[in-house]
Amino acid sequence: MMTEKELAYERQIPIKGNEALRLKAFEYCEGYKDFIDNAKTEREAVEYTKNIAESNGFLPLSACSVSSGEKLYYVNNCKSVFYARIGSGSLENGVRLIVAHVDSPRLDLKQLPLFESSGISYFKTHYYGGLKKYQWTALPLSLHGVIYKADGEKIDICIGEDDDDPVFYITDLMPHIAKDQYDKTLRDAIPGETLNIVNGSVPFDDEKGSVKHNILCLLNEKYGITERDFITAELSATPAQRSRDVGFDRSLVGAYGQDDRVCAYTSLLALLEMEAPKRTSCCLLVDKEEIGSVGATGMQSRFFENSVAELLDGMGCYSELALRRALRNSSMLSSDVSAGYDPAYAEAFEKKNAAYLGRGIVLNKFTGARGKSGSNDANAEYVARVRRIFDDHDVAFQTAELGKVDFGGGGTIAYIAALYGMEVIDSGVAVLSMHAPWEVTSKADVYEAYKAYKAFLLDA
Ligand code: MN
Ligand code: MN
């Protein structure tokens, strides 16, 4: 007769009582923290990952032959990137693929952002992705992105990340005179059009000129730009804070943009560090997930399909049918974060099917809303395969869904890849305060995710 413990579903707790594992996880997260601090936008994430891939021997697709053992990458418009390790087997048998997104909720500057009011100069913004607007006031912000001048010259912008840099700021009303604001709902208290970023307060030529004029002069001096150049700019404000350890035991990482760059980092490292694979193994980092995976750099574009077509062509065996087969026979982990169970908001979760911090990578068989709508819902056969791989490689994992039934919901890119007929399941790190300017993850989970992705690429 089996014991109750043997029969019941036991969540595995990877760190407790395992000092060696704890040290490994903590050390691993130092590299992760460097990434998350230096890759606050999709552009920066593509650049950062491209650099570590290159130092691991990866070459641009255009510069190498597509043959067994090659390591290559293919960048799509600066904002998404495909990494591949070419295996010895036929591509028609499918690839092993891990996909994460590298965009996060933030405040984008409008195309004509600069205005002045009562002696203060501001940027107008339009928020990007699902964020709670009240969380973005009264905190230091940094500016990231590019500006193209009339002659086509590109200027890279990153201001507010160095300790000596200035930062930017959105004001909130002091509590003393916020009586009316207190009566509003969270949804309405901070309207989108009030998320204006303070960027200066000194008028040009003392009393006579405007503050806006002075700011434009400063920008012209430093970057040689005029107000018209904002039309051809892409600038985003993100929280300026860097990552920090959270808690006396330093078991948690606090940082901006962990959804989903925590999965991007762990997925790519799993690919970089694997032995030469039999099956071609790929990691795809995509953009625009937070606004519906649209656009040429989002998962709905044909970038992944085109990348596989390029591989087939490089091997001299491209045909429409070979491409369809390669896609159809592939297996994928949609590596995206999960909602961590938060005791402070217990009413939003169903305890039995929630993801807990420190209990390993989370498998989400399905996502979606109102009866799984918009979900991928992985086949039991595939979940069983992934479970076996994780068990074989001692990966701590748990299963969860996103909050209580009918409490909202959400989606990932899983269903888009599934259109090709490949097997896909969502798997990722549990996050507290997801989409807040500062999110929290467990170091143990980050490390287990990396182990899980490595196991998947090796064995699936
Ligand atoms: Mn995500
Ligand atoms: Mn998200």
Short mmCIF file of C-alpha atoms and ligand atoms in Angstrom, two decimals:
data_model
loop_
_atom_site.label_atom_id
_atom_site.label_comp_id
_atom_site.label_asym_id
_atom_site.label_seq_id
_atom_site.Cartn_x
_atom_site.Cartn_y
_atom_site.Cartn_z
CA MET A 1 0.00 0.00 0.00
CA MET A 2 1.36 3.47 -0.88
CA THR A 3 1.49 6.18 1.73
CA GLU A 4 -0.58 9.32 1.55
CA LYS A 5 2.58 11.27 0.73
CA GLU A 6 3.43 8.96 -2.15
CA LEU A 7 -0.05 9.14 -3.58
CA ALA A 8 -0.73 12.86 -3.27
CA TYR A 9 0.67 15.61 -5.48
CA GLU A 10 3.66 17.00 -3.61
CA ARG A 11 5.14 20.27 -4.66
CA GLN A 12 8.89 20.12 -4.70
CA ILE A 13 10.77 22.78 -2.82
CA PRO A 14 14.23 23.02 -4.41
CA ILE A 15 16.10 25.29 -2.01
CA LYS A 16 15.09 24.23 1.49
CA GLY A 17 17.80 22.10 3.06
CA ASN A 18 19.96 22.10 -0.09
CA GLU A 19 22.83 24.49 0.50
CA ALA A 20 24.74 23.56 -2.67
CA LEU A 21 21.68 24.30 -4.82
CA ARG A 22 21.02 27.53 -2.96
CA LEU A 23 24.55 28.76 -3.67
CA LYS A 24 24.31 27.80 -7.35
CA ALA A 25 20.97 29.59 -7.72
CA PHE A 26 22.22 32.72 -5.96
CA GLU A 27 25.37 32.84 -8.08
CA TYR A 28 23.39 32.25 -11.27
CA CYS A 29 21.16 35.21 -10.47
CA GLU A 30 24.11 37.63 -10.37
CA GLY A 31 24.41 37.17 -14.14
CA TYR A 32 20.67 37.51 -14.47
CA LYS A 33 20.68 40.77 -12.51
CA ASP A 34 23.32 42.23 -14.83
CA PHE A 35 21.13 41.34 -17.81
CA ILE A 36 17.92 42.73 -16.34
CA ASP A 37 19.67 46.03 -15.43
CA ASN A 38 21.18 46.47 -18.88
CA ALA A 39 18.29 45.28 -21.04
CA LYS A 40 15.28 47.40 -20.14
CA THR A 41 13.79 47.46 -23.64
CA GLU A 42 13.49 44.91 -26.43
CA ARG A 43 16.22 46.74 -28.39
CA GLU A 44 18.61 46.56 -25.45
CA ALA A 45 17.71 42.91 -24.81
CA VAL A 46 18.45 41.98 -28.42
CA GLU A 47 21.78 43.82 -28.28
CA TYR A 48 22.79 42.31 -24.92
CA THR A 49 21.88 38.74 -25.88
CA LYS A 50 23.55 39.12 -29.29
CA ASN A 51 26.76 40.10 -27.53
CA ILE A 52 26.77 37.10 -25.19
CA ALA A 53 25.86 34.82 -28.08
CA GLU A 54 28.75 36.21 -30.15
CA SER A 55 31.17 35.65 -27.30
CA ASN A 56 29.91 32.05 -27.28
CA GLY A 57 30.80 31.63 -30.95
CA PHE A 58 27.48 32.56 -32.60
CA LEU A 59 27.63 34.22 -36.03
CA PRO A 60 25.04 36.09 -38.10
CA LEU A 61 23.09 33.72 -40.35
CA SER A 62 24.45 35.58 -43.39
CA ALA A 63 28.05 34.88 -42.32
CA CYS A 64 28.01 31.14 -41.79
CA SER A 65 27.16 27.91 -43.51
CA VAL A 66 24.12 26.14 -42.10
CA SER A 67 25.67 22.83 -41.17
CA SER A 68 25.81 20.53 -38.19
CA GLY A 69 27.48 22.12 -35.17
CA GLU A 70 27.04 25.73 -36.35
CA LYS A 71 25.81 28.42 -33.97
CA LEU A 72 23.98 31.27 -35.64
CA TYR A 73 21.63 34.18 -35.07
CA TYR A 74 19.28 36.26 -37.16
CA VAL A 75 18.14 39.69 -35.95
CA ASN A 76 14.77 41.06 -36.97
CA ASN A 77 14.57 44.90 -37.07
CA CYS A 78 16.64 45.38 -33.89
CA LYS A 79 13.76 44.07 -31.74
CA SER A 80 13.51 40.31 -32.04
CA VAL A 81 16.15 37.69 -32.65
CA PHE A 82 16.41 34.02 -33.55
CA TYR A 83 19.27 31.91 -32.16
CA ALA A 84 19.98 28.38 -33.43
CA ARG A 85 22.38 25.52 -32.78
CA ILE A 86 22.35 23.33 -35.86
CA GLY A 87 21.93 19.64 -35.10
CA SER A 88 23.13 16.61 -37.01
CA GLY A 89 19.64 15.27 -37.85
CA SER A 90 17.25 16.32 -40.65
CA LEU A 91 15.44 19.58 -40.05
CA GLU A 92 12.24 17.98 -41.33
CA ASN A 93 12.09 16.12 -38.04
CA GLY A 94 11.47 19.45 -36.35
CA VAL A 95 13.43 21.75 -34.06
CA ARG A 96 13.43 22.24 -30.31
CA LEU A 97 12.32 25.76 -29.68
CA ILE A 98 12.06 28.04 -26.67
CA VAL A 99 10.37 31.39 -27.16
CA ALA A 100 10.31 34.30 -24.71
CA HIS A 101 9.34 37.93 -25.15
CA VAL A 102 11.66 40.84 -24.42
CA ASP A 103 9.18 43.73 -24.29
CA SER A 104 7.67 44.88 -21.00
CA PRO A 105 5.01 47.39 -19.93
CA ARG A 106 6.37 50.95 -19.92
CA LEU A 107 5.58 54.54 -20.97
CA ASP A 108 6.32 55.43 -24.59
CA LEU A 109 6.87 59.07 -25.54
CA LYS A 110 4.35 60.40 -28.05
CA GLN A 111 5.67 61.51 -31.42
CA LEU A 112 5.29 65.17 -30.45
CA PRO A 113 6.02 64.83 -26.75
CA LEU A 114 7.45 68.15 -25.60
CA PHE A 115 5.27 70.82 -23.95
CA GLU A 116 5.48 73.35 -21.16
CA SER A 117 3.02 74.25 -18.45
CA SER A 118 3.47 76.79 -15.63
CA GLY A 119 7.24 76.80 -15.87
CA ILE A 120 7.73 73.03 -16.06
CA SER A 121 8.70 71.18 -19.24
CA TYR A 122 7.13 67.77 -19.86
CA PHE A 123 7.01 64.79 -22.22
CA LYS A 124 3.57 63.45 -23.20
CA THR A 125 3.37 59.65 -23.05
CA HIS A 126 1.20 56.81 -24.26
CA TYR A 127 1.53 53.77 -22.04
CA TYR A 128 2.59 50.43 -23.56
CA GLY A 129 1.07 47.18 -22.35
CA GLY A 130 -1.20 46.47 -19.39
CA LEU A 131 -0.08 48.61 -16.50
CA LYS A 132 -1.69 50.11 -13.40
CA LYS A 133 -1.21 53.80 -14.09
CA TYR A 134 -1.12 54.87 -10.44
CA GLN A 135 2.07 52.79 -9.97
CA TRP A 136 4.05 54.93 -12.41
CA THR A 137 3.92 58.24 -10.57
CA ALA A 138 6.49 59.48 -8.05
CA LEU A 139 9.36 57.23 -9.04
CA PRO A 140 12.61 57.86 -10.94
CA LEU A 141 12.34 57.10 -14.65
CA SER A 142 15.01 56.55 -17.27
CA LEU A 143 14.76 57.17 -21.02
CA HIS A 144 15.67 54.52 -23.59
CA GLY A 145 15.47 54.32 -27.36
CA VAL A 146 16.60 55.88 -30.60
CA ILE A 147 16.24 59.16 -32.46
CA TYR A 148 16.72 59.42 -36.23
CA LYS A 149 17.75 62.79 -37.58
CA ALA A 150 16.66 64.20 -40.95
CA ASP A 151 19.88 62.98 -42.60
CA GLY A 152 19.25 59.44 -41.29
CA GLU A 153 21.83 59.57 -38.50
CA LYS A 154 20.80 57.38 -35.58
CA ILE A 155 21.26 58.47 -31.98
CA ASP A 156 21.04 55.85 -29.23
CA ILE A 157 19.49 57.15 -26.04
CA CYS A 158 19.93 55.72 -22.54
CA ILE A 159 19.64 58.36 -19.83
CA GLY A 160 19.01 57.73 -16.16
CA GLU A 161 20.77 54.41 -15.61
CA ASP A 162 24.17 55.73 -14.47
CA ASP A 163 24.33 57.14 -10.94
CA ASP A 164 25.52 60.47 -12.37
CA ASP A 165 22.69 60.68 -14.92
CA PRO A 166 19.60 62.80 -14.35
CA VAL A 167 16.30 60.91 -14.14
CA PHE A 168 12.74 61.86 -15.08
CA TYR A 169 9.57 61.95 -13.03
CA ILE A 170 5.78 61.91 -13.02
CA THR A 171 4.19 63.80 -10.14
CA ASP A 172 1.34 62.68 -7.89
CA LEU A 173 -0.93 64.82 -5.70
CA MET A 174 0.06 65.17 -2.05
CA PRO A 175 -2.34 63.43 0.36
CA HIS A 176 -3.17 66.69 2.16
CA ILE A 177 -5.25 67.97 -0.74
CA ALA A 178 -6.19 64.71 -2.44
CA LYS A 179 -9.73 64.45 -1.06
CA ASP A 180 -11.32 64.20 -4.50
CA GLN A 181 -8.63 61.88 -5.83
CA TYR A 182 -9.17 59.50 -2.89
CA ASP A 183 -12.82 59.12 -3.88
CA LYS A 184 -11.91 57.86 -7.38
CA THR A 185 -11.41 54.22 -8.30
CA LEU A 186 -7.91 52.86 -8.94
CA ARG A 187 -8.83 52.68 -12.62
CA ASP A 188 -9.72 56.38 -12.87
CA ALA A 189 -7.50 58.07 -10.29
CA ILE A 190 -4.61 58.62 -12.73
CA PRO A 191 -5.93 59.19 -16.30
CA GLY A 192 -3.58 58.15 -19.10
CA GLU A 193 -3.23 61.71 -20.38
CA THR A 194 -1.87 62.86 -17.01
CA LEU A 195 1.17 60.55 -17.22
CA ASN A 196 3.36 63.49 -18.28
CA ILE A 197 7.05 63.25 -17.53
CA VAL A 198 8.87 66.21 -15.99
CA ASN A 199 12.08 66.96 -17.90
CA GLY A 200 13.11 70.48 -16.91
CA SER A 201 12.25 73.75 -15.18
CA VAL A 202 14.73 76.46 -16.20
CA PRO A 203 13.55 79.05 -18.75
CA PHE A 204 15.76 80.05 -21.67
CA ASP A 205 17.41 83.41 -21.08
CA ASP A 206 15.95 83.77 -17.55
CA GLU A 207 12.50 85.39 -17.49
CA LYS A 208 12.10 86.00 -21.22
CA GLY A 209 12.25 82.59 -22.90
CA SER A 210 10.33 79.41 -22.30
CA VAL A 211 11.49 76.27 -20.48
CA LYS A 212 10.62 74.21 -23.55
CA HIS A 213 12.92 76.40 -25.65
CA ASN A 214 15.72 75.83 -23.14
CA ILE A 215 15.21 72.05 -23.24
CA LEU A 216 15.27 72.09 -27.05
CA CYS A 217 18.51 74.10 -26.94
CA LEU A 218 20.09 71.57 -24.56
CA LEU A 219 19.00 68.67 -26.77
CA ASN A 220 20.30 70.46 -29.86
CA GLU A 221 23.66 71.09 -28.21
CA LYS A 222 24.04 67.52 -27.00
CA TYR A 223 22.47 65.52 -29.84
CA GLY A 224 22.09 68.00 -32.68
CA ILE A 225 18.34 67.39 -32.85
CA THR A 226 15.33 69.64 -33.31
CA GLU A 227 11.72 69.12 -32.22
CA ARG A 228 10.93 67.60 -35.64
CA ASP A 229 13.32 64.74 -34.92
CA PHE A 230 10.97 63.40 -32.22
CA ILE A 231 8.70 62.36 -35.09
CA THR A 232 11.35 59.83 -36.11
CA ALA A 233 12.23 58.81 -32.57
CA GLU A 234 11.24 55.81 -30.49
CA LEU A 235 11.69 56.67 -26.84
CA SER A 236 10.41 54.83 -23.79
CA ALA A 237 10.44 55.67 -20.10
CA THR A 238 11.16 52.76 -17.77
CA PRO A 239 11.79 52.72 -14.02
CA ALA A 240 15.35 53.90 -13.36
CA GLN A 241 15.89 51.58 -10.40
CA ARG A 242 18.31 48.71 -10.69
CA SER A 243 17.71 45.17 -9.49
CA ARG A 244 18.23 44.39 -5.79
CA ASP A 245 18.12 41.33 -3.59
CA VAL A 246 14.91 41.29 -1.58
CA GLY A 247 14.63 39.91 1.96
CA PHE A 248 17.00 39.19 4.87
CA ASP A 249 17.75 35.83 3.25
CA ARG A 250 18.35 37.51 -0.16
CA SER A 251 16.19 34.80 -1.72
CA LEU A 252 14.29 37.09 -4.09
CA VAL A 253 15.17 39.38 -6.99
CA GLY A 254 13.40 42.73 -7.29
CA ALA A 255 13.69 44.35 -10.73
CA TYR A 256 11.84 46.05 -13.56
CA GLY A 257 10.79 44.02 -16.60
CA GLN A 258 11.16 40.49 -15.28
CA ASP A 259 8.08 39.63 -17.34
CA ASP A 260 9.42 38.23 -19.54
CA ARG A 261 13.12 38.91 -19.63
CA VAL A 262 13.65 36.44 -16.79
CA CYS A 263 12.55 33.70 -19.19
CA ALA A 264 14.49 35.26 -22.09
CA TYR A 265 17.75 35.15 -20.15
CA THR A 266 17.32 31.62 -18.80
CA SER A 267 16.16 30.30 -22.20
CA LEU A 268 19.06 31.79 -24.12
CA LEU A 269 21.66 30.65 -21.59
CA ALA A 270 20.27 27.13 -21.79
CA LEU A 271 20.86 27.22 -25.55
CA LEU A 272 24.33 28.79 -25.30
CA GLU A 273 25.58 26.25 -22.80
CA MET A 274 24.25 23.05 -24.34
CA GLU A 275 26.48 20.45 -25.97
CA ALA A 276 26.26 20.13 -29.76
CA PRO A 277 22.68 18.91 -30.23
CA LYS A 278 21.37 16.07 -32.38
CA ARG A 279 18.23 18.04 -33.13
CA THR A 280 18.52 21.65 -34.16
CA SER A 281 17.79 23.74 -31.08
CA CYS A 282 16.51 27.30 -31.17
CA CYS A 283 15.72 30.22 -28.93
CA LEU A 284 13.51 32.98 -30.25
CA LEU A 285 13.18 36.31 -28.44
CA VAL A 286 10.19 38.30 -29.63
CA ASP A 287 8.75 41.78 -29.21
CA LYS A 288 5.21 43.21 -28.84
CA GLU A 289 3.81 40.38 -26.68
CA GLU A 290 2.44 42.93 -24.24
CA ILE A 291 0.31 44.52 -26.96
CA GLY A 292 -0.92 41.37 -28.70
CA SER A 293 2.19 40.03 -30.49
CA VAL A 294 1.46 42.31 -33.45
CA GLY A 295 3.81 43.96 -35.94
CA ALA A 296 6.82 42.71 -37.87
CA THR A 297 8.73 41.96 -34.66
CA GLY A 298 5.85 40.28 -32.79
CA MET A 299 5.16 36.55 -32.75
CA GLN A 300 2.31 36.93 -35.25
CA SER A 301 4.80 37.94 -37.94
CA ARG A 302 6.38 35.25 -40.11
CA PHE A 303 9.84 35.84 -38.66
CA PHE A 304 10.19 32.40 -37.07
CA GLU A 305 8.85 30.62 -40.14
CA ASN A 306 11.19 32.65 -42.35
CA SER A 307 14.12 31.81 -40.10
CA VAL A 308 13.46 28.07 -40.44
CA ALA A 309 13.07 28.54 -44.21
CA GLU A 310 16.51 30.20 -44.25
CA LEU A 311 17.98 27.24 -42.35
CA LEU A 312 16.50 24.79 -44.86
CA ASP A 313 17.75 26.89 -47.74
CA GLY A 314 21.21 27.09 -46.18
CA MET A 315 21.24 23.31 -45.95
CA GLY A 316 20.20 23.08 -49.59
CA CYS A 317 16.94 21.29 -48.83
CA TYR A 318 14.29 24.01 -48.89
CA SER A 319 10.87 23.16 -50.21
CA GLU A 320 7.45 24.32 -49.07
CA LEU A 321 6.73 20.81 -47.82
CA ALA A 322 10.04 20.49 -46.00
CA LEU A 323 9.29 23.78 -44.23
CA ARG A 324 5.76 22.66 -43.25
CA ARG A 325 7.16 19.41 -41.89
CA ALA A 326 9.94 21.12 -39.96
CA LEU A 327 7.41 23.41 -38.29
CA ARG A 328 4.80 20.71 -37.72
CA ASN A 329 7.32 18.34 -36.13
CA SER A 330 8.78 20.91 -33.77
CA SER A 331 8.29 21.04 -30.01
CA MET A 332 8.24 24.24 -28.09
CA LEU A 333 8.27 25.76 -24.65
CA SER A 334 6.52 29.10 -24.61
CA SER A 335 8.65 30.48 -21.86
CA ASP A 336 6.66 33.19 -20.16
CA VAL A 337 6.14 34.13 -16.55
CA SER A 338 3.29 33.00 -14.30
CA ALA A 339 1.36 34.78 -11.57
CA GLY A 340 2.96 33.97 -8.22
CA TYR A 341 0.51 33.24 -5.42
CA ASP A 342 0.28 36.34 -3.25
CA PRO A 343 -1.20 35.84 0.23
CA ALA A 344 -1.98 39.56 0.37
CA TYR A 345 -4.40 39.09 -2.53
CA ALA A 346 -5.47 35.53 -1.76
CA GLU A 347 -9.01 36.19 -3.05
CA ALA A 348 -7.68 36.40 -6.65
CA PHE A 349 -6.10 32.93 -6.58
CA GLU A 350 -7.31 29.36 -6.30
CA LYS A 351 -4.80 27.94 -3.87
CA LYS A 352 -4.69 24.42 -5.21
CA ASN A 353 -3.83 25.53 -8.76
CA ALA A 354 -1.63 28.53 -8.06
CA ALA A 355 2.12 28.94 -8.64
CA TYR A 356 4.22 29.40 -5.50
CA LEU A 357 7.52 31.24 -5.25
CA GLY A 358 10.48 28.95 -4.62
CA ARG A 359 8.79 25.81 -5.87
CA GLY A 360 10.32 25.60 -9.31
CA ILE A 361 9.37 26.35 -12.90
CA VAL A 362 5.63 26.66 -13.58
CA LEU A 363 3.83 24.70 -16.29
CA ASN A 364 0.63 26.33 -17.50
CA LYS A 365 -1.26 23.72 -19.50
CA PHE A 366 -3.61 26.49 -20.55
CA THR A 367 -4.09 30.24 -20.14
CA GLY A 368 -6.95 32.35 -21.51
CA ALA A 369 -10.06 33.93 -20.03
CA ARG A 370 -13.80 33.13 -19.70
CA GLY A 371 -13.61 29.39 -20.31
CA LYS A 372 -9.99 29.18 -21.54
CA SER A 373 -10.79 31.46 -24.49
CA GLY A 374 -7.66 32.47 -26.40
CA SER A 375 -5.66 29.66 -24.83
CA ASN A 376 -3.35 27.11 -26.40
CA ASP A 377 -4.22 24.27 -23.97
CA ALA A 378 -1.39 21.77 -24.43
CA ASN A 379 -2.20 18.12 -25.14
CA ALA A 380 -1.90 15.74 -22.20
CA GLU A 381 0.51 13.67 -24.32
CA TYR A 382 2.84 16.63 -24.61
CA VAL A 383 2.52 17.60 -20.94
CA ALA A 384 3.49 14.00 -20.13
CA ARG A 385 6.60 14.29 -22.33
CA VAL A 386 7.67 17.51 -20.67
CA ARG A 387 6.96 16.07 -17.21
CA ARG A 388 9.18 13.08 -17.96
CA ILE A 389 12.02 15.33 -19.15
CA PHE A 390 11.81 17.49 -16.03
CA ASP A 391 11.67 14.43 -13.77
CA ASP A 392 14.62 12.79 -15.55
CA HIS A 393 16.73 15.90 -15.02
CA ASP A 394 15.69 16.62 -11.46
CA VAL A 395 13.94 19.87 -12.36
CA ALA A 396 11.56 21.15 -9.70
CA PHE A 397 8.31 22.13 -11.39
CA GLN A 398 4.75 22.94 -10.46
CA THR A 399 1.52 23.38 -12.38
CA ALA A 400 -0.74 26.41 -12.17
CA GLU A 401 -3.27 28.64 -13.84
CA LEU A 402 -3.60 32.39 -13.85
CA GLY A 403 -5.81 33.20 -10.85
CA LYS A 404 -9.34 32.08 -10.11
CA VAL A 405 -11.78 31.11 -12.86
CA ASP A 406 -13.53 34.22 -14.23
CA PHE A 407 -11.28 36.64 -12.29
CA GLY A 408 -9.72 37.91 -15.51
CA GLY A 409 -7.09 35.98 -17.37
CA GLY A 410 -4.40 36.49 -19.93
CA GLY A 411 -2.58 34.92 -22.82
CA THR A 412 0.87 34.23 -24.18
CA ILE A 413 2.36 33.57 -27.59
CA ALA A 414 1.77 29.80 -27.25
CA TYR A 415 -1.32 29.68 -29.48
CA ILE A 416 0.47 31.48 -32.32
CA ALA A 417 3.26 28.89 -32.60
CA ALA A 418 0.65 26.15 -32.27
CA LEU A 419 -0.86 27.32 -35.57
CA TYR A 420 1.94 25.39 -37.29
CA GLY A 421 0.72 22.21 -35.63
CA MET A 422 3.67 21.94 -33.27
CA GLU A 423 3.36 20.98 -29.62
CA VAL A 424 3.55 23.95 -27.25
CA ILE A 425 3.23 24.47 -23.53
CA ASP A 426 3.67 27.57 -21.39
CA SER A 427 6.40 27.31 -18.82
CA GLY A 428 8.12 30.00 -16.81
CA VAL A 429 9.01 31.71 -13.57
CA ALA A 430 6.40 32.80 -11.01
CA VAL A 431 6.34 36.57 -10.46
CA LEU A 432 4.90 38.76 -7.70
CA SER A 433 3.44 42.16 -8.65
CA MET A 434 3.61 41.29 -12.36
CA HIS A 435 3.55 44.37 -14.64
CA ALA A 436 4.41 46.69 -11.73
CA PRO A 437 7.44 48.99 -12.14
CA TRP A 438 9.32 46.60 -9.87
CA GLU A 439 8.50 42.90 -9.94
CA VAL A 440 9.73 40.11 -7.67
CA THR A 441 10.93 36.59 -8.50
CA SER A 442 12.58 33.81 -6.50
CA LYS A 443 16.24 33.04 -7.23
CA ALA A 444 15.50 29.34 -6.81
CA ASP A 445 12.84 29.54 -9.52
CA VAL A 446 15.07 31.47 -11.91
CA TYR A 447 17.68 28.74 -11.61
CA GLU A 448 15.14 25.93 -11.98
CA ALA A 449 13.81 27.59 -15.14
CA TYR A 450 17.31 27.59 -16.60
CA LYS A 451 17.72 23.92 -15.65
CA ALA A 452 14.32 23.13 -17.16
CA TYR A 453 15.11 24.81 -20.49
CA LYS A 454 18.44 23.04 -20.66
CA ALA A 455 16.78 19.68 -20.00
CA PHE A 456 14.17 20.38 -22.66
CA LEU A 457 16.70 21.25 -25.36
CA LEU A 458 18.72 18.18 -24.51
CA ASP A 459 15.96 15.62 -24.31
CA ALA A 460 12.75 16.64 -26.01
MN MN B 1 4.80 37.75 -20.37
MN MN B 2 3.10 40.51 -19.45
#
